[in-house]
PDB file of C-alpha atoms in Angstrom:
ATOM      1  CA  MET A   1       0.000   0.000   0.000  1.00 55.00           C
ATOM      2  CA  ASP A   2       1.336   3.418  -0.976  1.00 69.00           C
ATOM      3  CA  ARG A   3       2.411   5.973   1.621  1.00 83.00           C
ATOM      4  CA  ILE A   4      -0.199   8.618   2.403  1.00 89.00           C
ATOM      5  CA  ASP A   5       0.789  12.258   2.880  1.00 92.00           C
ATOM      6  CA  VAL A   6      -1.670  14.969   3.893  1.00 96.00           C
ATOM      7  CA  THR A   7      -0.742  18.603   4.583  1.00 97.00           C
ATOM      8  CA  ILE A   8      -2.567  21.605   5.953  1.00 98.00           C
ATOM      9  CA  GLN A   9      -2.591  22.941   2.391  1.00 98.00           C
ATOM     10  CA  ASP A  10      -4.531  19.849   1.284  1.00 98.00           C
ATOM     11  CA  ILE A  11      -7.105  20.505   3.991  1.00 99.00           C
ATOM     12  CA  GLU A  12      -7.376  24.189   3.111  1.00 99.00           C
ATOM     13  CA  GLU A  13      -7.929  23.251  -0.546  1.00 98.00           C
ATOM     14  CA  ALA A  14     -10.703  20.901   0.555  1.00 98.00           C
ATOM     15  CA  VAL A  15     -12.657  23.669   2.300  1.00 99.00           C
ATOM     16  CA  PRO A  16     -14.433  25.176  -0.760  1.00 98.00           C
ATOM     17  CA  VAL A  17     -15.124  21.686  -2.107  1.00 98.00           C
ATOM     18  CA  VAL A  18     -16.599  20.387   1.135  1.00 98.00           C
ATOM     19  CA  GLN A  19     -18.576  23.580   1.753  1.00 98.00           C
ATOM     20  CA  LYS A  20     -20.688  22.828  -1.318  1.00 97.00           C
ATOM     21  CA  VAL A  21     -22.481  20.027   0.530  1.00 98.00           C
ATOM     22  CA  ALA A  22     -21.408  19.935   4.181  1.00 98.00           C
ATOM     23  CA  ARG A  23     -22.695  22.103   6.996  1.00 98.00           C
ATOM     24  CA  ARG A  24     -20.418  24.130   9.206  1.00 98.00           C
ATOM     25  CA  THR A  25     -21.372  22.448  12.448  1.00 99.00           C
ATOM     26  CA  PRO A  26     -21.260  24.307  15.777  1.00 98.00           C
ATOM     27  CA  THR A  27     -18.869  23.813  18.673  1.00 99.00           C
ATOM     28  CA  ILE A  28     -20.704  24.424  21.946  1.00 98.00           C
ATOM     29  CA  PRO A  29     -19.675  24.480  25.627  1.00 98.00           C
ATOM     30  CA  LEU A  30     -21.151  22.075  28.155  1.00 97.00           C
ATOM     31  CA  GLU A  31     -20.726  22.636  31.881  1.00 92.00           C
ATOM     32  CA  GLY A  32     -21.165  19.834  34.371  1.00 77.00           C
ATOM     33  CA  PRO A  33     -19.882  18.451  37.671  1.00 75.00           C
ATOM     34  CA  GLU A  34     -16.541  17.520  36.089  1.00 81.00           C
ATOM     35  CA  GLY A  35     -16.040  20.987  34.586  1.00 87.00           C
ATOM     36  CA  GLU A  36     -16.424  22.427  31.107  1.00 93.00           C
ATOM     37  CA  VAL A  37     -15.953  20.655  27.799  1.00 98.00           C
ATOM     38  CA  TRP A  38     -16.603  21.844  24.260  1.00 98.00           C
ATOM     39  CA  LEU A  39     -18.594  19.637  21.886  1.00 99.00           C
ATOM     40  CA  LYS A  40     -17.966  19.654  18.124  1.00 99.00           C
ATOM     41  CA  LEU A  41     -21.394  18.598  16.888  1.00 99.00           C
ATOM     42  CA  GLU A  42     -20.878  16.546  13.744  1.00 99.00           C
ATOM     43  CA  ASN A  43     -24.080  14.714  14.672  1.00 98.00           C
ATOM     44  CA  LEU A  44     -25.751  17.785  13.132  1.00 98.00           C
ATOM     45  CA  GLN A  45     -23.870  17.263   9.870  1.00 98.00           C
ATOM     46  CA  ARG A  46     -25.691  16.311   6.682  1.00 97.00           C
ATOM     47  CA  LEU A  47     -26.632  12.606   6.966  1.00 96.00           C
ATOM     48  CA  GLY A  48     -26.001  12.882  10.705  1.00 96.00           C
ATOM     49  CA  VAL A  49     -22.278  12.165  10.585  1.00 96.00           C
ATOM     50  CA  PHE A  50     -18.925  13.669   9.567  1.00 98.00           C
ATOM     51  CA  LYS A  51     -18.468  11.204   6.691  1.00 97.00           C
ATOM     52  CA  ILE A  52     -19.873  13.475   3.986  1.00 98.00           C
ATOM     53  CA  ARG A  53     -16.800  15.723   4.303  1.00 98.00           C
ATOM     54  CA  GLY A  54     -14.304  13.116   3.148  1.00 98.00           C
ATOM     55  CA  ALA A  55     -16.618  11.260   0.795  1.00 98.00           C
ATOM     56  CA  TRP A  56     -17.528  14.376  -1.179  1.00 98.00           C
ATOM     57  CA  ASN A  57     -13.957  15.677  -1.276  1.00 98.00           C
ATOM     58  CA  ARG A  58     -12.883  12.371  -2.840  1.00 97.00           C
ATOM     59  CA  ILE A  59     -15.778  11.580  -5.144  1.00 97.00           C
ATOM     60  CA  SER A  60     -16.119  15.086  -6.582  1.00 95.00           C
ATOM     61  CA  ARG A  61     -12.518  14.931  -7.825  1.00 96.00           C
ATOM     62  CA  LEU A  62     -12.761  11.652  -9.719  1.00 97.00           C
ATOM     63  CA  THR A  63     -11.450  11.581 -13.274  1.00 96.00           C
ATOM     64  CA  GLN A  64     -13.822  10.989 -16.167  1.00 96.00           C
ATOM     65  CA  GLU A  65     -12.573   7.402 -16.461  1.00 96.00           C
ATOM     66  CA  GLU A  66     -13.116   6.805 -12.735  1.00 96.00           C
ATOM     67  CA  ARG A  67     -16.635   8.210 -13.006  1.00 97.00           C
ATOM     68  CA  ARG A  68     -17.396   6.069 -16.051  1.00 96.00           C
ATOM     69  CA  ARG A  69     -16.631   2.932 -14.056  1.00 95.00           C
ATOM     70  CA  GLY A  70     -18.961   3.904 -11.224  1.00 96.00           C
ATOM     71  CA  VAL A  71     -17.942   3.852  -7.576  1.00 97.00           C
ATOM     72  CA  THR A  72     -17.888   1.332  -4.764  1.00 95.00           C
ATOM     73  CA  THR A  73     -16.810   0.984  -1.165  1.00 94.00           C
ATOM     74  CA  LEU A  74     -16.975  -1.482   1.700  1.00 89.00           C
ATOM     75  CA  SER A  75     -19.227  -0.271   4.507  1.00 87.00           C
ATOM     76  CA  SER A  76     -22.407  -1.261   6.290  1.00 74.00           C
ATOM     77  CA  GLY A  77     -23.016   2.148   7.760  1.00 85.00           C
ATOM     78  CA  ASN A  78     -22.177   5.834   7.653  1.00 91.00           C
ATOM     79  CA  HIS A  79     -19.397   5.776   5.040  1.00 94.00           C
ATOM     80  CA  GLY A  80     -21.457   3.670   2.662  1.00 94.00           C
ATOM     81  CA  ARG A  81     -24.383   6.036   2.918  1.00 95.00           C
ATOM     82  CA  ALA A  82     -22.155   9.087   2.403  1.00 97.00           C
ATOM     83  CA  VAL A  83     -20.630   7.561  -0.738  1.00 97.00           C
ATOM     84  CA  ALA A  84     -24.067   6.569  -2.043  1.00 97.00           C
ATOM     85  CA  TRP A  85     -25.450  10.050  -1.352  1.00 97.00           C
ATOM     86  CA  SER A  86     -22.520  11.714  -3.130  1.00 97.00           C
ATOM     87  CA  ALA A  87     -22.701   9.355  -6.106  1.00 97.00           C
ATOM     88  CA  ARG A  88     -26.403   9.988  -6.522  1.00 97.00           C
ATOM     89  CA  ARG A  89     -25.837  13.766  -6.597  1.00 96.00           C
ATOM     90  CA  LEU A  90     -23.253  13.323  -9.352  1.00 96.00           C
ATOM     91  CA  GLY A  91     -25.293  10.807 -11.318  1.00 96.00           C
ATOM     92  CA  LEU A  92     -22.805   7.978 -10.826  1.00 97.00           C
ATOM     93  CA  ARG A  93     -23.525   4.272 -10.587  1.00 96.00           C
ATOM     94  CA  CYS A  94     -22.831   3.148  -7.030  1.00 97.00           C
ATOM     95  CA  VAL A  95     -22.276  -0.287  -5.506  1.00 96.00           C
ATOM     96  CA  ILE A  96     -21.903  -0.613  -1.743  1.00 95.00           C
ATOM     97  CA  ARG A  97     -20.392  -3.879  -0.561  1.00 92.00           C
ATOM     98  CA  VAL A  98     -21.539  -4.685   2.956  1.00 89.00           C
ATOM     99  CA  PRO A  99     -20.571  -7.348   5.498  1.00 82.00           C
ATOM    100  CA  GLU A 100     -23.073 -10.176   5.755  1.00 80.00           C
ATOM    101  CA  GLY A 101     -25.438  -9.667   8.675  1.00 74.00           C
ATOM    102  CA  ALA A 102     -25.389  -5.857   8.503  1.00 75.00           C
ATOM    103  CA  ALA A 103     -28.248  -4.073  10.258  1.00 74.00           C
ATOM    104  CA  PRO A 104     -31.365  -3.906   8.026  1.00 79.00           C
ATOM    105  CA  GLN A 105     -32.011  -0.235   8.829  1.00 78.00           C
ATOM    106  CA  LYS A 106     -28.518   0.695   7.649  1.00 80.00           C
ATOM    107  CA  LEU A 107     -28.954  -1.226   4.409  1.00 85.00           C
ATOM    108  CA  ALA A 108     -32.296   0.503   3.861  1.00 87.00           C
ATOM    109  CA  ALA A 109     -30.640   3.918   4.259  1.00 89.00           C
ATOM    110  CA  ILE A 110     -28.012   2.990   1.656  1.00 92.00           C
ATOM    111  CA  ARG A 111     -30.596   1.638  -0.795  1.00 93.00           C
ATOM    112  CA  ALA A 112     -32.617   4.834  -0.348  1.00 94.00           C
ATOM    113  CA  GLU A 113     -29.759   6.608  -2.129  1.00 93.00           C
ATOM    114  CA  ALA A 114     -30.278   4.382  -5.211  1.00 91.00           C
ATOM    115  CA  ALA A 115     -27.165   2.306  -4.543  1.00 94.00           C
ATOM    116  CA  GLU A 116     -26.821  -1.397  -5.269  1.00 94.00           C
ATOM    117  CA  VAL A 117     -25.976  -3.438  -2.164  1.00 93.00           C
ATOM    118  CA  ILE A 118     -23.774  -6.543  -2.432  1.00 91.00           C
ATOM    119  CA  PRO A 119     -23.152  -8.625   0.727  1.00 89.00           C
ATOM    120  CA  ILE A 120     -19.708 -10.158   1.217  1.00 86.00           C
ATOM    121  CA  PRO A 121     -18.541 -12.675   3.847  1.00 82.00           C
ATOM    122  CA  ARG A 122     -17.163 -11.153   7.035  1.00 72.00           C
ATOM    123  CA  SER A 123     -14.110 -13.346   6.563  1.00 72.00           C
ATOM    124  CA  GLU A 124     -13.233 -11.194   3.535  1.00 76.00           C
ATOM    125  CA  LEU A 125     -13.266  -7.837   5.335  1.00 72.00           C
ATOM    126  CA  VAL A 126      -9.638  -7.772   6.404  1.00 72.00           C
ATOM    127  CA  ARG A 127      -8.451  -9.089   3.033  1.00 75.00           C
ATOM    128  CA  VAL A 128     -10.160  -6.197   1.265  1.00 78.00           C
ATOM    129  CA  HIS A 129      -8.053  -3.709   3.224  1.00 71.00           C
ATOM    130  CA  GLU A 130      -4.817  -5.581   3.908  1.00 71.00           C
ATOM    131  CA  ASP A 131      -4.523  -7.586   0.676  1.00 69.00           C
ATOM    132  CA  GLU A 132      -6.262  -4.950  -1.450  1.00 79.00           C
ATOM    133  CA  THR A 133      -8.633  -7.445  -3.023  1.00 80.00           C
ATOM    134  CA  TRP A 134     -10.748  -4.432  -3.982  1.00 81.00           C
ATOM    135  CA  ARG A 135      -8.448  -4.010  -6.980  1.00 83.00           C
ATOM    136  CA  ALA A 136     -10.371  -6.839  -8.675  1.00 81.00           C
ATOM    137  CA  TRP A 137     -13.656  -4.935  -8.449  1.00 87.00           C
ATOM    138  CA  PRO A 138     -14.764  -3.231 -11.690  1.00 87.00           C
ATOM    139  CA  GLU A 139     -15.834   0.005 -10.005  1.00 93.00           C
ATOM    140  CA  THR A 140     -13.621   2.796  -8.665  1.00 95.00           C
ATOM    141  CA  TYR A 141     -12.962   1.988  -5.014  1.00 93.00           C
ATOM    142  CA  LEU A 142     -13.401   4.727  -2.401  1.00 94.00           C
ATOM    143  CA  PRO A 143     -11.726   3.552   0.841  1.00 90.00           C
ATOM    144  CA  PRO A 144     -13.381   4.465   4.143  1.00 88.00           C
ATOM    145  CA  PHE A 145     -10.309   6.150   5.620  1.00 88.00           C
ATOM    146  CA  ALA A 146      -6.966   5.428   3.905  1.00 90.00           C
ATOM    147  CA  HIS A 147      -6.978   8.069   1.162  1.00 94.00           C
ATOM    148  CA  PRO A 148      -5.447  11.575   1.244  1.00 97.00           C
ATOM    149  CA  LEU A 149      -8.541  13.302  -0.157  1.00 97.00           C
ATOM    150  CA  MET A 150     -10.768  11.503   2.343  1.00 97.00           C
ATOM    151  CA  ILE A 151      -8.509  12.573   5.210  1.00 98.00           C
ATOM    152  CA  ALA A 152      -8.222  16.146   3.932  1.00 98.00           C
ATOM    153  CA  GLY A 153     -11.996  16.447   3.693  1.00 98.00           C
ATOM    154  CA  ASN A 154     -12.362  15.189   7.250  1.00 98.00           C
ATOM    155  CA  GLY A 155      -9.734  17.697   8.335  1.00 99.00           C
ATOM    156  CA  THR A 156     -12.020  20.613   7.492  1.00 99.00           C
ATOM    157  CA  ALA A 157     -13.791  19.850  10.778  1.00 99.00           C
ATOM    158  CA  GLY A 158     -10.477  20.487  12.527  1.00 99.00           C
ATOM    159  CA  LEU A 159     -10.177  23.935  10.963  1.00 99.00           C
ATOM    160  CA  GLU A 160     -13.622  24.767  12.326  1.00 99.00           C
ATOM    161  CA  ILE A 161     -12.633  23.585  15.806  1.00 99.00           C
ATOM    162  CA  ALA A 162      -9.560  25.824  15.733  1.00 99.00           C
ATOM    163  CA  GLU A 163     -11.693  28.791  14.669  1.00 99.00           C
ATOM    164  CA  ASP A 164     -14.363  28.193  17.312  1.00 99.00           C
ATOM    165  CA  VAL A 165     -12.162  27.388  20.330  1.00 98.00           C
ATOM    166  CA  THR A 166      -8.970  29.360  19.768  1.00 98.00           C
ATOM    167  CA  SER A 167      -7.668  28.520  23.248  1.00 98.00           C
ATOM    168  CA  ALA A 168      -8.184  24.740  22.925  1.00 98.00           C
ATOM    169  CA  LYS A 169      -5.428  22.658  24.519  1.00 98.00           C
ATOM    170  CA  THR A 170      -6.845  19.152  24.003  1.00 98.00           C
ATOM    171  CA  VAL A 171      -9.013  17.700  21.244  1.00 99.00           C
ATOM    172  CA  LEU A 172     -10.503  14.218  21.677  1.00 99.00           C
ATOM    173  CA  VAL A 173     -11.469  12.323  18.517  1.00 99.00           C
ATOM    174  CA  PRO A 174     -13.075   8.880  18.109  1.00 98.00           C
ATOM    175  CA  VAL A 175     -10.825   6.488  16.164  1.00 98.00           C
ATOM    176  CA  GLY A 176     -11.940   3.633  13.962  1.00 94.00           C
ATOM    177  CA  GLY A 177      -9.697   3.456  10.911  1.00 93.00           C
ATOM    178  CA  GLY A 178      -8.101   6.799  11.754  1.00 95.00           C
ATOM    179  CA  GLY A 179      -9.238   9.018   8.876  1.00 96.00           C
ATOM    180  CA  LEU A 180     -11.095  11.542  11.035  1.00 98.00           C
ATOM    181  CA  ALA A 181      -8.486  11.696  13.789  1.00 98.00           C
ATOM    182  CA  THR A 182      -5.634  12.198  11.329  1.00 98.00           C
ATOM    183  CA  GLY A 183      -7.379  14.962   9.414  1.00 98.00           C
ATOM    184  CA  ILE A 184      -8.433  16.824  12.551  1.00 99.00           C
ATOM    185  CA  ALA A 185      -4.979  16.460  14.109  1.00 99.00           C
ATOM    186  CA  ILE A 186      -3.205  17.933  11.087  1.00 98.00           C
ATOM    187  CA  ALA A 187      -5.624  20.864  10.919  1.00 99.00           C
ATOM    188  CA  VAL A 188      -5.748  21.650  14.637  1.00 99.00           C
ATOM    189  CA  LYS A 189      -1.978  21.492  15.124  1.00 98.00           C
ATOM    190  CA  ALA A 190      -1.359  23.754  12.151  1.00 98.00           C
ATOM    191  CA  ARG A 191      -3.664  26.387  13.653  1.00 98.00           C
ATOM    192  CA  LEU A 192      -3.072  25.727  17.381  1.00 98.00           C
ATOM    193  CA  PRO A 193       0.506  24.428  17.739  1.00 98.00           C
ATOM    194  CA  SER A 194       0.264  23.963  21.515  1.00 98.00           C
ATOM    195  CA  ALA A 195      -2.866  21.800  21.336  1.00 98.00           C
ATOM    196  CA  LYS A 196      -2.793  18.025  21.739  1.00 98.00           C
ATOM    197  CA  VAL A 197      -5.016  15.715  19.719  1.00 99.00           C
ATOM    198  CA  ILE A 198      -5.833  12.394  21.375  1.00 98.00           C
ATOM    199  CA  GLY A 199      -7.674   9.430  19.910  1.00 98.00           C
ATOM    200  CA  VAL A 200     -10.399   7.567  21.793  1.00 98.00           C
ATOM    201  CA  GLN A 201     -11.298   3.914  21.247  1.00 98.00           C
ATOM    202  CA  PRO A 202     -13.561   1.335  22.909  1.00 97.00           C
ATOM    203  CA  GLU A 203     -11.761  -1.209  25.072  1.00 97.00           C
ATOM    204  CA  GLY A 204     -13.310  -4.013  23.035  1.00 95.00           C
ATOM    205  CA  ALA A 205     -11.889  -2.722  19.748  1.00 94.00           C
ATOM    206  CA  ALA A 206      -8.606  -1.199  20.906  1.00 95.00           C
ATOM    207  CA  SER A 207      -6.385  -1.554  17.850  1.00 92.00           C
ATOM    208  CA  LEU A 208      -4.730   1.865  18.170  1.00 94.00           C
ATOM    209  CA  PRO A 209      -2.630   1.430  21.359  1.00 94.00           C
ATOM    210  CA  THR A 210      -0.820  -1.625  19.989  1.00 91.00           C
ATOM    211  CA  ALA A 211      -0.375  -0.028  16.577  1.00 91.00           C
ATOM    212  CA  LEU A 212       1.096   3.161  18.066  1.00 91.00           C
ATOM    213  CA  LYS A 213       3.423   1.159  20.308  1.00 91.00           C
ATOM    214  CA  THR A 214       4.755  -1.149  17.591  1.00 91.00           C
ATOM    215  CA  GLY A 215       4.504   1.217  14.640  1.00 90.00           C
ATOM    216  CA  ARG A 216       2.931  -1.560  12.590  1.00 89.00           C
ATOM    217  CA  GLY A 217      -0.524  -2.434  11.343  1.00 88.00           C
ATOM    218  CA  PHE A 218      -2.696  -4.365  13.750  1.00 85.00           C
ATOM    219  CA  HIS A 219      -5.818  -6.506  13.431  1.00 84.00           C
ATOM    220  CA  LEU A 220      -8.119  -7.657  16.225  1.00 84.00           C
ATOM    221  CA  GLU A 221      -9.716 -10.988  15.382  1.00 79.00           C
ATOM    222  CA  ARG A 222     -13.018 -10.333  17.152  1.00 82.00           C
ATOM    223  CA  PRO A 223     -13.647  -6.716  18.117  1.00 86.00           C
ATOM    224  CA  GLU A 224     -16.646  -6.413  20.428  1.00 90.00           C
ATOM    225  CA  THR A 225     -18.174  -3.049  21.258  1.00 94.00           C
ATOM    226  CA  ILE A 226     -21.439  -1.172  21.226  1.00 94.00           C
ATOM    227  CA  ALA A 227     -19.668   1.477  19.117  1.00 94.00           C
ATOM    228  CA  ASP A 228     -19.841  -0.273  15.748  1.00 88.00           C
ATOM    229  CA  GLY A 229     -18.888   2.927  13.915  1.00 89.00           C
ATOM    230  CA  ILE A 230     -15.372   2.715  15.376  1.00 92.00           C
ATOM    231  CA  GLY A 231     -15.320  -0.989  16.135  1.00 88.00           C
ATOM    232  CA  VAL A 232     -13.345  -2.074  13.069  1.00 83.00           C
ATOM    233  CA  GLY A 233     -10.439  -3.415  15.124  1.00 84.00           C
ATOM    234  CA  LEU A 234      -8.099  -2.764  12.202  1.00 84.00           C
ATOM    235  CA  MET A 235      -5.144  -0.412  11.830  1.00 89.00           C
ATOM    236  CA  LEU A 236      -3.570  -0.326   8.376  1.00 90.00           C
ATOM    237  CA  PRO A 237       0.208   0.298   8.212  1.00 89.00           C
ATOM    238  CA  THR A 238      -0.241   3.504   6.202  1.00 90.00           C
ATOM    239  CA  MET A 239      -2.673   4.882   8.770  1.00 93.00           C
ATOM    240  CA  VAL A 240      -0.425   3.877  11.683  1.00 94.00           C
ATOM    241  CA  GLU A 241       2.361   5.959  10.185  1.00 93.00           C
ATOM    242  CA  LEU A 242       0.079   8.993   9.904  1.00 94.00           C
ATOM    243  CA  LEU A 243      -1.388   8.544  13.369  1.00 96.00           C
ATOM    244  CA  LYS A 244       2.035   8.164  14.999  1.00 95.00           C
ATOM    245  CA  ARG A 245       3.111  11.423  13.388  1.00 94.00           C
ATOM    246  CA  ASN A 246       0.036  13.409  14.353  1.00 97.00           C
ATOM    247  CA  LEU A 247      -1.662  11.984  17.461  1.00 97.00           C
ATOM    248  CA  ASP A 248      -0.481  12.646  21.006  1.00 97.00           C
ATOM    249  CA  GLY A 249      -1.882   9.466  22.478  1.00 96.00           C
ATOM    250  CA  CYS A 250      -4.931   7.269  22.882  1.00 97.00           C
ATOM    251  CA  LEU A 251      -7.575   6.872  25.594  1.00 98.00           C
ATOM    252  CA  LEU A 252      -9.730   3.791  26.080  1.00 98.00           C
ATOM    253  CA  VAL A 253     -13.326   3.715  27.295  1.00 98.00           C
ATOM    254  CA  SER A 254     -15.684   0.878  28.196  1.00 98.00           C
ATOM    255  CA  ASP A 255     -19.052   0.240  26.597  1.00 98.00           C
ATOM    256  CA  GLU A 256     -20.701   1.182  29.889  1.00 98.00           C
ATOM    257  CA  GLU A 257     -18.892   4.518  29.829  1.00 98.00           C
ATOM    258  CA  ILE A 258     -20.050   5.062  26.254  1.00 98.00           C
ATOM    259  CA  ARG A 259     -23.644   4.367  27.280  1.00 98.00           C
ATOM    260  CA  ALA A 260     -23.307   6.796  30.179  1.00 98.00           C
ATOM    261  CA  ALA A 261     -21.886   9.399  27.798  1.00 98.00           C
ATOM    262  CA  MET A 262     -24.808   8.955  25.395  1.00 98.00           C
ATOM    263  CA  ARG A 263     -27.216   9.433  28.282  1.00 98.00           C
ATOM    264  CA  SER A 264     -25.421  12.493  29.631  1.00 97.00           C
ATOM    265  CA  LEU A 265     -25.200  14.109  26.198  1.00 98.00           C
ATOM    266  CA  ALA A 266     -28.906  13.556  25.595  1.00 98.00           C
ATOM    267  CA  LEU A 267     -30.122  14.727  29.002  1.00 96.00           C
ATOM    268  CA  ASP A 268     -27.624  17.484  29.810  1.00 95.00           C
ATOM    269  CA  ALA A 269     -26.735  18.879  26.378  1.00 96.00           C
ATOM    270  CA  LYS A 270     -29.798  17.769  24.363  1.00 97.00           C
ATOM    271  CA  VAL A 271     -27.359  16.114  21.949  1.00 98.00           C
ATOM    272  CA  VAL A 272     -28.215  12.777  20.323  1.00 98.00           C
ATOM    273  CA  ALA A 273     -25.025  10.803  19.706  1.00 98.00           C
ATOM    274  CA  GLU A 274     -24.454   7.328  18.342  1.00 96.00           C
ATOM    275  CA  PRO A 275     -22.066   5.196  20.430  1.00 96.00           C
ATOM    276  CA  ALA A 276     -19.047   6.058  18.271  1.00 96.00           C
ATOM    277  CA  GLY A 277     -19.974   9.732  18.462  1.00 97.00           C
ATOM    278  CA  ALA A 278     -20.206   9.606  22.252  1.00 98.00           C
ATOM    279  CA  ALA A 279     -16.821   7.909  22.702  1.00 98.00           C
ATOM    280  CA  SER A 280     -14.821  11.138  22.860  1.00 98.00           C
ATOM    281  CA  PHE A 281     -17.149  12.576  25.513  1.00 98.00           C
ATOM    282  CA  ALA A 282     -16.808   9.308  27.423  1.00 98.00           C
ATOM    283  CA  GLY A 283     -13.037   9.754  27.208  1.00 98.00           C
ATOM    284  CA  TRP A 284     -13.315  13.222  28.701  1.00 98.00           C
ATOM    285  CA  SER A 285     -15.645  12.028  31.466  1.00 96.00           C
ATOM    286  CA  ARG A 286     -13.212   9.270  32.470  1.00 96.00           C
ATOM    287  CA  HIS A 287      -9.924  11.130  32.073  1.00 96.00           C
ATOM    288  CA  HIS A 288     -10.826  14.826  32.521  1.00 95.00           C
ATOM    289  CA  GLU A 289      -8.549  15.288  35.536  1.00 94.00           C
ATOM    290  CA  THR A 290      -5.471  14.483  33.429  1.00 96.00           C
ATOM    291  CA  LEU A 291      -6.435  16.505  30.335  1.00 97.00           C
ATOM    292  CA  GLU A 292      -5.342  20.098  29.831  1.00 97.00           C
ATOM    293  CA  SER A 293      -8.278  22.470  29.337  1.00 97.00           C
ATOM    294  CA  PRO A 294     -10.006  23.761  27.321  1.00 97.00           C
ATOM    295  CA  VAL A 295     -10.973  20.346  25.943  1.00 98.00           C
ATOM    296  CA  VAL A 296     -12.947  19.751  22.742  1.00 99.00           C
ATOM    297  CA  ALA A 297     -14.721  16.402  22.309  1.00 99.00           C
ATOM    298  CA  VAL A 298     -15.728  15.562  18.745  1.00 99.00           C
ATOM    299  CA  VAL A 299     -19.247  14.109  18.588  1.00 99.00           C
ATOM    300  CA  SER A 300     -18.653  12.423  15.246  1.00 98.00           C
ATOM    301  CA  GLY A 301     -22.196  11.251  14.505  1.00 97.00           C
ATOM    302  CA  GLY A 302     -25.751  10.847  15.714  1.00 96.00           C
ATOM    303  CA  ASN A 303     -27.143   7.918  13.731  1.00 93.00           C
ATOM    304  CA  VAL A 304     -28.216   5.814  16.680  1.00 93.00           C
ATOM    305  CA  ASP A 305     -30.774   3.022  16.593  1.00 90.00           C
ATOM    306  CA  PRO A 306     -33.935   4.308  18.341  1.00 93.00           C
ATOM    307  CA  ALA A 307     -34.231   1.122  20.394  1.00 93.00           C
ATOM    308  CA  LEU A 308     -30.679   1.499  21.673  1.00 94.00           C
ATOM    309  CA  LEU A 309     -31.192   5.159  22.519  1.00 96.00           C
ATOM    310  CA  SER A 310     -34.386   4.303  24.374  1.00 96.00           C
ATOM    311  CA  ALA A 311     -32.591   1.614  26.372  1.00 96.00           C
ATOM    312  CA  VAL A 312     -29.742   3.986  27.219  1.00 96.00           C
ATOM    313  CA  LEU A 313     -32.140   6.639  28.480  1.00 95.00           C
ATOM    314  CA  LYS A 314     -34.116   4.311  30.767  1.00 88.00           C
TER     315      LYS A 314
END
């Protein structure tokens, strides 16, 4: 897999592209017993998640030949829907390959964007990324995180954070494959050199700590977490290199802490967050005494199953 390089200039160039479809989401303060934390509300983004930033920045710059072939990706959730939405707006054929057993409501959301859905065995998921078996697919492949244009598009959220909280010292970002955390880290550190950007992962899908320690890609055989949006359990070597260069560490949170964070966000801030989106707030709640303030927690998405949200709020 080729080396990935992303600069602040790449992110700045992405701004006018991303602004054509993405909202400039607010960053709001929340005061509670543990102190004050700022929330970057990407749950209010178009489609309810940050993914449209990177997906549009990538898909809108395809060559004519790439467009002719149509587009595809591997995702059962937010990334797949963002790619399908973008493809539909550009009139492109779109195929979303999804892991077998994906949630029916997520597949329905993807199909609503006129995309074809093709299930693939879960045993093939790692091979798609690590062995690049996607190269055999006829469509143009749009990876969920390991692409410079995807990362640069995501990084536009970091520029907004730096504009909204100019005194920020710590930014907490949920980490799945690392595309959001890398983009935000590059942007924030270019604008706020003294700030630290720290990734947050669920304990049951903690691929990042090992990857950062060894400097190599890492794959968890059976990640288990309520936060399926960041529960991939996979760190690609190219992303590890980027994350080691740009992140200042990683915090882990339990599923119970994520549930508590979802509840607190809903009741105290009136913010609906999916488990992955609540992970950064959970990280602040657990580790706030060791984090330099002001702290910004990125609420990366709000596409939560109503039944789960109801159970969390009981």
